[in-house]
Amino acid sequence: MHDVSTTDPRDLDSVEELQAYCDDQAAAILEWCRERDVKIACAESLTGGLLADAFVRIPGASQVFLGSAVTYDIHAKASVLGVNAELLRREGAVHPQVAIEMAQRTAQLFSQSEYRSRIIGLSTTGVAGPGADGGKPAGLVYIGVSFPKIPTISMESSNYAVELNLQGSREVIRHKTIGCVLENLREFSGSSQE
């Protein structure tokens, strides 16, 4: 078994190792957010609820985690989240701008006045496999992050996507995606340095 605190999730090959990695990362992220009164909301496609599960597996997650919109269908991305329908028609669901819009829209979807717009939006969209889909290869994944401006911790707002090219079975690709979302958020927020 790998030491999950220093491991790149792309190097893990079993669902069990990836789950242990995700538990460790999610616990640290939830604690960082709780201390700063920041919330998390997700929009998921290929992960189908696994990102939400990564958070709710951790006791006390309800203090931070708001929910997840599983929008597996391309039309649901437009109708539920409000992702640009023309973008989806032109590029398909597996595209960096789609990941960004999914993250932005889920933060808006779960927003309440008491949260003061302090919601991190996370998203996943891609091809888990086993084969290609719409001309996009298995393992091509985009994760999206919408990070709010938080003056009390000197953070500027940021919206971005990260392209992943993952290897493994369908289940391993889905779990590696979650590991990469969590790793990226820890690095971006600086919580991995604490």
JSON list of C-alpha atoms in Angstrom, two decimals:
[
{"chain": "A", "resi": 1, "resn": "MET", "atom": "CA", "xyz": [0.00, 0.00, 0.00]},
{"chain": "A", "resi": 2, "resn": "HIS", "atom": "CA", "xyz": [1.28, 3.50, -0.87]},
{"chain": "A", "resi": 3, "resn": "ASP", "atom": "CA", "xyz": [1.69, 6.35, 1.63]},
{"chain": "A", "resi": 4, "resn": "VAL", "atom": "CA", "xyz": [-1.36, 8.31, 0.47]},
{"chain": "A", "resi": 5, "resn": "SER", "atom": "CA", "xyz": [-0.18, 11.61, 1.92]},
{"chain": "A", "resi": 6, "resn": "THR", "atom": "CA", "xyz": [2.58, 11.91, -0.70]},
{"chain": "A", "resi": 7, "resn": "THR", "atom": "CA", "xyz": [1.07, 9.96, -3.58]},
{"chain": "A", "resi": 8, "resn": "ASP", "atom": "CA", "xyz": [-0.15, 11.23, -6.93]},
{"chain": "A", "resi": 9, "resn": "PRO", "atom": "CA", "xyz": [-3.57, 9.63, -7.44]},
{"chain": "A", "resi": 10, "resn": "ARG", "atom": "CA", "xyz": [-2.70, 8.93, -11.09]},
{"chain": "A", "resi": 11, "resn": "ASP", "atom": "CA", "xyz": [-0.09, 6.45, -9.81]},
{"chain": "A", "resi": 12, "resn": "LEU", "atom": "CA", "xyz": [-2.61, 4.38, -7.85]},
{"chain": "A", "resi": 13, "resn": "ASP", "atom": "CA", "xyz": [-4.10, 1.37, -9.61]},
{"chain": "A", "resi": 14, "resn": "SER", "atom": "CA", "xyz": [-6.69, -0.05, -7.23]},
{"chain": "A", "resi": 15, "resn": "VAL", "atom": "CA", "xyz": [-10.03, 1.33, -6.11]},
{"chain": "A", "resi": 16, "resn": "GLU", "atom": "CA", "xyz": [-9.08, 0.52, -2.50]},
{"chain": "A", "resi": 17, "resn": "GLU", "atom": "CA", "xyz": [-5.89, 2.61, -2.65]},
{"chain": "A", "resi": 18, "resn": "LEU", "atom": "CA", "xyz": [-7.73, 5.42, -4.38]},
{"chain": "A", "resi": 19, "resn": "GLN", "atom": "CA", "xyz": [-10.48, 5.35, -1.75]},
{"chain": "A", "resi": 20, "resn": "ALA", "atom": "CA", "xyz": [-7.92, 5.64, 1.06]},
{"chain": "A", "resi": 21, "resn": "TYR", "atom": "CA", "xyz": [-6.25, 8.52, -0.78]},
{"chain": "A", "resi": 22, "resn": "CYS", "atom": "CA", "xyz": [-9.58, 10.30, -1.31]},
{"chain": "A", "resi": 23, "resn": "ASP", "atom": "CA", "xyz": [-10.61, 9.85, 2.34]},
{"chain": "A", "resi": 24, "resn": "ASP", "atom": "CA", "xyz": [-7.37, 11.50, 3.48]},
{"chain": "A", "resi": 25, "resn": "GLN", "atom": "CA", "xyz": [-7.66, 14.38, 0.99]},
{"chain": "A", "resi": 26, "resn": "ALA", "atom": "CA", "xyz": [-11.39, 15.00, 1.57]},
{"chain": "A", "resi": 27, "resn": "ALA", "atom": "CA", "xyz": [-10.94, 15.12, 5.35]},
{"chain": "A", "resi": 28, "resn": "ALA", "atom": "CA", "xyz": [-8.21, 17.76, 5.03]},
{"chain": "A", "resi": 29, "resn": "ILE", "atom": "CA", "xyz": [-10.25, 19.83, 2.55]},
{"chain": "A", "resi": 30, "resn": "LEU", "atom": "CA", "xyz": [-13.37, 19.73, 4.72]},
{"chain": "A", "resi": 31, "resn": "GLU", "atom": "CA", "xyz": [-11.38, 20.85, 7.76]},
{"chain": "A", "resi": 32, "resn": "TRP", "atom": "CA", "xyz": [-9.74, 23.70, 5.79]},
{"chain": "A", "resi": 33, "resn": "CYS", "atom": "CA", "xyz": [-13.15, 24.85, 4.54]},
{"chain": "A", "resi": 34, "resn": "ARG", "atom": "CA", "xyz": [-14.82, 24.54, 7.95]},
{"chain": "A", "resi": 35, "resn": "GLU", "atom": "CA", "xyz": [-12.14, 26.73, 9.56]},
{"chain": "A", "resi": 36, "resn": "ARG", "atom": "CA", "xyz": [-12.74, 29.42, 6.91]},
{"chain": "A", "resi": 37, "resn": "ASP", "atom": "CA", "xyz": [-16.53, 29.15, 6.65]},
{"chain": "A", "resi": 38, "resn": "VAL", "atom": "CA", "xyz": [-16.35, 28.02, 3.01]},
{"chain": "A", "resi": 39, "resn": "LYS", "atom": "CA", "xyz": [-18.84, 25.59, 1.46]},
{"chain": "A", "resi": 40, "resn": "ILE", "atom": "CA", "xyz": [-18.49, 23.05, -1.39]},
{"chain": "A", "resi": 41, "resn": "ALA", "atom": "CA", "xyz": [-20.96, 22.08, -4.12]},
{"chain": "A", "resi": 42, "resn": "CYS", "atom": "CA", "xyz": [-20.39, 19.67, -7.02]},
{"chain": "A", "resi": 43, "resn": "ALA", "atom": "CA", "xyz": [-21.64, 18.95, -10.52]},
{"chain": "A", "resi": 44, "resn": "GLU", "atom": "CA", "xyz": [-20.81, 15.47, -11.73]},
{"chain": "A", "resi": 45, "resn": "SER", "atom": "CA", "xyz": [-21.01, 13.61, -15.00]},
{"chain": "A", "resi": 46, "resn": "LEU", "atom": "CA", "xyz": [-18.72, 10.58, -15.41]},
{"chain": "A", "resi": 47, "resn": "THR", "atom": "CA", "xyz": [-18.25, 10.25, -11.63]},
{"chain": "A", "resi": 48, "resn": "GLY", "atom": "CA", "xyz": [-22.01, 9.91, -11.06]},
{"chain": "A", "resi": 49, "resn": "GLY", "atom": "CA", "xyz": [-21.98, 10.83, -7.36]},
{"chain": "A", "resi": 50, "resn": "LEU", "atom": "CA", "xyz": [-18.52, 9.57, -6.37]},
{"chain": "A", "resi": 51, "resn": "LEU", "atom": "CA", "xyz": [-17.29, 13.11, -5.69]},
{"chain": "A", "resi": 52, "resn": "ALA", "atom": "CA", "xyz": [-20.21, 13.72, -3.35]},
{"chain": "A", "resi": 53, "resn": "ASP", "atom": "CA", "xyz": [-19.48, 10.36, -1.71]},
{"chain": "A", "resi": 54, "resn": "ALA", "atom": "CA", "xyz": [-15.83, 11.34, -1.17]},
{"chain": "A", "resi": 55, "resn": "PHE", "atom": "CA", "xyz": [-17.03, 14.20, 1.03]},
{"chain": "A", "resi": 56, "resn": "VAL", "atom": "CA", "xyz": [-20.00, 12.59, 2.79]},
{"chain": "A", "resi": 57, "resn": "ARG", "atom": "CA", "xyz": [-17.89, 9.58, 3.82]},
{"chain": "A", "resi": 58, "resn": "ILE", "atom": "CA", "xyz": [-16.16, 11.95, 6.25]},
{"chain": "A", "resi": 59, "resn": "PRO", "atom": "CA", "xyz": [-17.93, 12.57, 9.58]},
{"chain": "A", "resi": 60, "resn": "GLY", "atom": "CA", "xyz": [-19.00, 16.20, 9.94]},
{"chain": "A", "resi": 61, "resn": "ALA", "atom": "CA", "xyz": [-19.11, 16.82, 6.17]},
{"chain": "A", "resi": 62, "resn": "SER", "atom": "CA", "xyz": [-22.52, 18.49, 6.50]},
{"chain": "A", "resi": 63, "resn": "GLN", "atom": "CA", "xyz": [-20.84, 21.57, 7.98]},
{"chain": "A", "resi": 64, "resn": "VAL", "atom": "CA", "xyz": [-19.21, 22.20, 4.58]},
{"chain": "A", "resi": 65, "resn": "PHE", "atom": "CA", "xyz": [-20.65, 20.03, 1.82]},
{"chain": "A", "resi": 66, "resn": "LEU", "atom": "CA", "xyz": [-23.90, 21.33, 0.29]},
{"chain": "A", "resi": 67, "resn": "GLY", "atom": "CA", "xyz": [-24.66, 18.74, -2.38]},
{"chain": "A", "resi": 68, "resn": "SER", "atom": "CA", "xyz": [-24.03, 17.47, -5.88]},
{"chain": "A", "resi": 69, "resn": "ALA", "atom": "CA", "xyz": [-25.98, 17.68, -9.12]},
{"chain": "A", "resi": 70, "resn": "VAL", "atom": "CA", "xyz": [-25.38, 14.52, -11.14]},
{"chain": "A", "resi": 71, "resn": "THR", "atom": "CA", "xyz": [-25.97, 15.66, -14.72]},
{"chain": "A", "resi": 72, "resn": "TYR", "atom": "CA", "xyz": [-24.90, 12.65, -16.73]},
{"chain": "A", "resi": 73, "resn": "ASP", "atom": "CA", "xyz": [-27.04, 13.52, -19.74]},
{"chain": "A", "resi": 74, "resn": "ILE", "atom": "CA", "xyz": [-25.86, 16.36, -21.99]},
{"chain": "A", "resi": 75, "resn": "HIS", "atom": "CA", "xyz": [-29.32, 17.97, -21.92]},
{"chain": "A", "resi": 76, "resn": "ALA", "atom": "CA", "xyz": [-29.36, 17.88, -18.11]},
{"chain": "A", "resi": 77, "resn": "LYS", "atom": "CA", "xyz": [-26.14, 19.88, -18.09]},
{"chain": "A", "resi": 78, "resn": "ALA", "atom": "CA", "xyz": [-28.03, 22.63, -19.94]},
{"chain": "A", "resi": 79, "resn": "SER", "atom": "CA", "xyz": [-31.44, 22.38, -18.28]},
{"chain": "A", "resi": 80, "resn": "VAL", "atom": "CA", "xyz": [-30.44, 21.65, -14.67]},
{"chain": "A", "resi": 81, "resn": "LEU", "atom": "CA", "xyz": [-27.13, 23.51, -14.41]},
{"chain": "A", "resi": 82, "resn": "GLY", "atom": "CA", "xyz": [-27.55, 26.10, -17.14]},
{"chain": "A", "resi": 83, "resn": "VAL", "atom": "CA", "xyz": [-24.43, 25.19, -19.10]},
{"chain": "A", "resi": 84, "resn": "ASN", "atom": "CA", "xyz": [-24.45, 26.94, -22.48]},
{"chain": "A", "resi": 85, "resn": "ALA", "atom": "CA", "xyz": [-26.54, 24.72, -24.77]},
{"chain": "A", "resi": 86, "resn": "GLU", "atom": "CA", "xyz": [-24.76, 25.95, -27.92]},
{"chain": "A", "resi": 87, "resn": "LEU", "atom": "CA", "xyz": [-21.37, 25.08, -26.38]},
{"chain": "A", "resi": 88, "resn": "LEU", "atom": "CA", "xyz": [-22.66, 21.59, -25.57]},
{"chain": "A", "resi": 89, "resn": "ARG", "atom": "CA", "xyz": [-24.08, 21.14, -29.08]},
{"chain": "A", "resi": 90, "resn": "ARG", "atom": "CA", "xyz": [-20.86, 22.34, -30.72]},
{"chain": "A", "resi": 91, "resn": "GLU", "atom": "CA", "xyz": [-18.21, 20.71, -28.48]},
{"chain": "A", "resi": 92, "resn": "GLY", "atom": "CA", "xyz": [-20.02, 17.95, -26.60]},
{"chain": "A", "resi": 93, "resn": "ALA", "atom": "CA", "xyz": [-19.86, 17.42, -22.85]},
{"chain": "A", "resi": 94, "resn": "VAL", "atom": "CA", "xyz": [-16.14, 16.56, -22.70]},
{"chain": "A", "resi": 95, "resn": "HIS", "atom": "CA", "xyz": [-14.64, 20.02, -23.02]},
{"chain": "A", "resi": 96, "resn": "PRO", "atom": "CA", "xyz": [-12.76, 22.35, -20.64]},
{"chain": "A", "resi": 97, "resn": "GLN", "atom": "CA", "xyz": [-15.28, 25.19, -20.93]},
{"chain": "A", "resi": 98, "resn": "VAL", "atom": "CA", "xyz": [-18.10, 22.77, -20.09]},
{"chain": "A", "resi": 99, "resn": "ALA", "atom": "CA", "xyz": [-16.21, 21.75, -16.91]},
{"chain": "A", "resi": 100, "resn": "ILE", "atom": "CA", "xyz": [-15.76, 25.42, -15.95]},
{"chain": "A", "resi": 101, "resn": "GLU", "atom": "CA", "xyz": [-19.41, 26.24, -16.53]},
{"chain": "A", "resi": 102, "resn": "MET", "atom": "CA", "xyz": [-20.53, 23.16, -14.60]},
{"chain": "A", "resi": 103, "resn": "ALA", "atom": "CA", "xyz": [-18.41, 24.27, -11.61]},
{"chain": "A", "resi": 104, "resn": "GLN", "atom": "CA", "xyz": [-19.64, 27.87, -11.79]},
{"chain": "A", "resi": 105, "resn": "ARG", "atom": "CA", "xyz": [-23.29, 26.91, -12.17]},
{"chain": "A", "resi": 106, "resn": "THR", "atom": "CA", "xyz": [-23.28, 24.40, -9.31]},
{"chain": "A", "resi": 107, "resn": "ALA", "atom": "CA", "xyz": [-21.87, 27.05, -6.96]},
{"chain": "A", "resi": 108, "resn": "GLN", "atom": "CA", "xyz": [-24.75, 29.32, -8.05]},
{"chain": "A", "resi": 109, "resn": "LEU", "atom": "CA", "xyz": [-27.32, 26.52, -7.84]},
{"chain": "A", "resi": 110, "resn": "PHE", "atom": "CA", "xyz": [-26.52, 25.78, -4.20]},
{"chain": "A", "resi": 111, "resn": "SER", "atom": "CA", "xyz": [-26.03, 29.42, -3.17]},
{"chain": "A", "resi": 112, "resn": "GLN", "atom": "CA", "xyz": [-27.99, 30.82, -0.22]},
{"chain": "A", "resi": 113, "resn": "SER", "atom": "CA", "xyz": [-27.69, 34.30, 1.31]},
{"chain": "A", "resi": 114, "resn": "GLU", "atom": "CA", "xyz": [-26.19, 32.94, 4.53]},
{"chain": "A", "resi": 115, "resn": "TYR", "atom": "CA", "xyz": [-23.27, 31.43, 2.58]},
{"chain": "A", "resi": 116, "resn": "ARG", "atom": "CA", "xyz": [-22.24, 34.91, 1.35]},
{"chain": "A", "resi": 117, "resn": "SER", "atom": "CA", "xyz": [-21.09, 33.49, -2.03]},
{"chain": "A", "resi": 118, "resn": "ARG", "atom": "CA", "xyz": [-18.33, 31.53, -0.27]},
{"chain": "A", "resi": 119, "resn": "ILE", "atom": "CA", "xyz": [-18.98, 28.36, -2.25]},
{"chain": "A", "resi": 120, "resn": "ILE", "atom": "CA", "xyz": [-16.35, 26.34, -4.11]},
{"chain": "A", "resi": 121, "resn": "GLY", "atom": "CA", "xyz": [-17.87, 24.72, -7.19]},
{"chain": "A", "resi": 122, "resn": "LEU", "atom": "CA", "xyz": [-16.29, 21.48, -8.43]},
{"chain": "A", "resi": 123, "resn": "SER", "atom": "CA", "xyz": [-17.12, 19.51, -11.57]},
{"chain": "A", "resi": 124, "resn": "THR", "atom": "CA", "xyz": [-16.23, 16.37, -13.48]},
{"chain": "A", "resi": 125, "resn": "THR", "atom": "CA", "xyz": [-16.90, 15.56, -17.12]},
{"chain": "A", "resi": 126, "resn": "GLY", "atom": "CA", "xyz": [-15.17, 13.02, -19.35]},
{"chain": "A", "resi": 127, "resn": "VAL", "atom": "CA", "xyz": [-15.05, 9.53, -20.79]},
{"chain": "A", "resi": 128, "resn": "ALA", "atom": "CA", "xyz": [-14.66, 6.70, -18.28]},
{"chain": "A", "resi": 129, "resn": "GLY", "atom": "CA", "xyz": [-14.63, 4.01, -20.94]},
{"chain": "A", "resi": 130, "resn": "PRO", "atom": "CA", "xyz": [-14.27, 1.22, -21.65]},
{"chain": "A", "resi": 131, "resn": "GLY", "atom": "CA", "xyz": [-14.04, 2.69, -25.15]},
{"chain": "A", "resi": 132, "resn": "ALA", "atom": "CA", "xyz": [-14.08, 6.08, -26.81]},
{"chain": "A", "resi": 133, "resn": "ASP", "atom": "CA", "xyz": [-17.23, 8.20, -26.82]},
{"chain": "A", "resi": 134, "resn": "GLY", "atom": "CA", "xyz": [-18.04, 10.80, -29.46]},
{"chain": "A", "resi": 135, "resn": "GLY", "atom": "CA", "xyz": [-14.49, 10.63, -30.79]},
{"chain": "A", "resi": 136, "resn": "LYS", "atom": "CA", "xyz": [-13.00, 11.31, -27.34]},
{"chain": "A", "resi": 137, "resn": "PRO", "atom": "CA", "xyz": [-10.76, 8.60, -25.90]},
{"chain": "A", "resi": 138, "resn": "ALA", "atom": "CA", "xyz": [-11.42, 6.73, -22.67]},
{"chain": "A", "resi": 139, "resn": "GLY", "atom": "CA", "xyz": [-9.57, 8.47, -19.85]},
{"chain": "A", "resi": 140, "resn": "LEU", "atom": "CA", "xyz": [-9.97, 12.00, -21.24]},
{"chain": "A", "resi": 141, "resn": "VAL", "atom": "CA", "xyz": [-11.44, 13.93, -18.33]},
{"chain": "A", "resi": 142, "resn": "TYR", "atom": "CA", "xyz": [-11.87, 17.58, -17.43]},
{"chain": "A", "resi": 143, "resn": "ILE", "atom": "CA", "xyz": [-12.27, 18.75, -13.88]},
{"chain": "A", "resi": 144, "resn": "GLY", "atom": "CA", "xyz": [-13.59, 22.22, -13.22]},
{"chain": "A", "resi": 145, "resn": "VAL", "atom": "CA", "xyz": [-13.08, 24.51, -10.26]},
{"chain": "A", "resi": 146, "resn": "SER", "atom": "CA", "xyz": [-14.90, 27.71, -9.42]},
{"chain": "A", "resi": 147, "resn": "PHE", "atom": "CA", "xyz": [-13.23, 29.32, -6.44]},
{"chain": "A", "resi": 148, "resn": "PRO", "atom": "CA", "xyz": [-14.90, 32.37, -4.87]},
{"chain": "A", "resi": 149, "resn": "LYS", "atom": "CA", "xyz": [-13.12, 35.56, -3.90]},
{"chain": "A", "resi": 150, "resn": "ILE", "atom": "CA", "xyz": [-12.45, 35.30, -0.18]},
{"chain": "A", "resi": 151, "resn": "PRO", "atom": "CA", "xyz": [-10.87, 38.52, 1.12]},
{"chain": "A", "resi": 152, "resn": "THR", "atom": "CA", "xyz": [-10.26, 37.14, 4.63]},
{"chain": "A", "resi": 153, "resn": "ILE", "atom": "CA", "xyz": [-7.80, 34.61, 3.21]},
{"chain": "A", "resi": 154, "resn": "SER", "atom": "CA", "xyz": [-6.41, 36.76, 0.39]},
{"chain": "A", "resi": 155, "resn": "MET", "atom": "CA", "xyz": [-7.89, 34.61, -2.37]},
{"chain": "A", "resi": 156, "resn": "GLU", "atom": "CA", "xyz": [-9.01, 35.99, -5.69]},
{"chain": "A", "resi": 157, "resn": "SER", "atom": "CA", "xyz": [-11.81, 34.29, -7.56]},
{"chain": "A", "resi": 158, "resn": "SER", "atom": "CA", "xyz": [-10.68, 31.75, -10.11]},
{"chain": "A", "resi": 159, "resn": "ASN", "atom": "CA", "xyz": [-12.46, 29.56, -12.63]},
{"chain": "A", "resi": 160, "resn": "TYR", "atom": "CA", "xyz": [-10.45, 26.94, -14.45]},
{"chain": "A", "resi": 161, "resn": "ALA", "atom": "CA", "xyz": [-10.39, 23.45, -15.90]},
{"chain": "A", "resi": 162, "resn": "VAL", "atom": "CA", "xyz": [-7.69, 20.80, -15.74]},
{"chain": "A", "resi": 163, "resn": "GLU", "atom": "CA", "xyz": [-7.32, 18.17, -18.44]},
{"chain": "A", "resi": 164, "resn": "LEU", "atom": "CA", "xyz": [-6.58, 14.63, -17.29]},
{"chain": "A", "resi": 165, "resn": "ASN", "atom": "CA", "xyz": [-5.55, 11.69, -19.43]},
{"chain": "A", "resi": 166, "resn": "LEU", "atom": "CA", "xyz": [-6.11, 8.73, -17.15]},
{"chain": "A", "resi": 167, "resn": "GLN", "atom": "CA", "xyz": [-5.40, 5.03, -17.53]},
{"chain": "A", "resi": 168, "resn": "GLY", "atom": "CA", "xyz": [-7.17, 2.02, -16.09]},
{"chain": "A", "resi": 169, "resn": "SER", "atom": "CA", "xyz": [-10.54, 0.32, -16.00]},
{"chain": "A", "resi": 170, "resn": "ARG", "atom": "CA", "xyz": [-13.76, 2.32, -16.02]},
{"chain": "A", "resi": 171, "resn": "GLU", "atom": "CA", "xyz": [-13.99, 2.20, -12.21]},
{"chain": "A", "resi": 172, "resn": "VAL", "atom": "CA", "xyz": [-10.33, 3.11, -11.73]},
{"chain": "A", "resi": 173, "resn": "ILE", "atom": "CA", "xyz": [-10.66, 6.09, -14.09]},
{"chain": "A", "resi": 174, "resn": "ARG", "atom": "CA", "xyz": [-13.72, 7.32, -12.18]},
{"chain": "A", "resi": 175, "resn": "HIS", "atom": "CA", "xyz": [-11.92, 7.01, -8.83]},
{"chain": "A", "resi": 176, "resn": "LYS", "atom": "CA", "xyz": [-8.70, 8.56, -10.19]},
{"chain": "A", "resi": 177, "resn": "THR", "atom": "CA", "xyz": [-10.83, 11.51, -11.34]},
{"chain": "A", "resi": 178, "resn": "ILE", "atom": "CA", "xyz": [-12.02, 12.05, -7.76]},
{"chain": "A", "resi": 179, "resn": "GLY", "atom": "CA", "xyz": [-8.46, 11.79, -6.45]},
{"chain": "A", "resi": 180, "resn": "CYS", "atom": "CA", "xyz": [-7.31, 14.39, -8.97]},
{"chain": "A", "resi": 181, "resn": "VAL", "atom": "CA", "xyz": [-10.16, 16.79, -8.09]},
{"chain": "A", "resi": 182, "resn": "LEU", "atom": "CA", "xyz": [-9.24, 16.57, -4.41]},
{"chain": "A", "resi": 183, "resn": "GLU", "atom": "CA", "xyz": [-5.49, 16.84, -5.05]},
{"chain": "A", "resi": 184, "resn": "ASN", "atom": "CA", "xyz": [-6.03, 19.90, -7.25]},
{"chain": "A", "resi": 185, "resn": "LEU", "atom": "CA", "xyz": [-8.27, 21.62, -4.70]},
{"chain": "A", "resi": 186, "resn": "ARG", "atom": "CA", "xyz": [-5.78, 21.01, -1.89]},
{"chain": "A", "resi": 187, "resn": "GLU", "atom": "CA", "xyz": [-2.97, 22.47, -3.96]},
{"chain": "A", "resi": 188, "resn": "PHE", "atom": "CA", "xyz": [-5.00, 25.46, -5.17]},
{"chain": "A", "resi": 189, "resn": "SER", "atom": "CA", "xyz": [-6.35, 26.33, -1.72]},
{"chain": "A", "resi": 190, "resn": "GLY", "atom": "CA", "xyz": [-2.97, 25.86, -0.10]},
{"chain": "A", "resi": 191, "resn": "SER", "atom": "CA", "xyz": [-4.46, 23.37, 2.38]},
{"chain": "A", "resi": 192, "resn": "SER", "atom": "CA", "xyz": [-1.81, 20.82, 1.39]},
{"chain": "A", "resi": 193, "resn": "GLN", "atom": "CA", "xyz": [0.80, 23.12, 2.93]},
{"chain": "A", "resi": 194, "resn": "GLU", "atom": "CA", "xyz": [-0.81, 23.13, 6.39]}
]
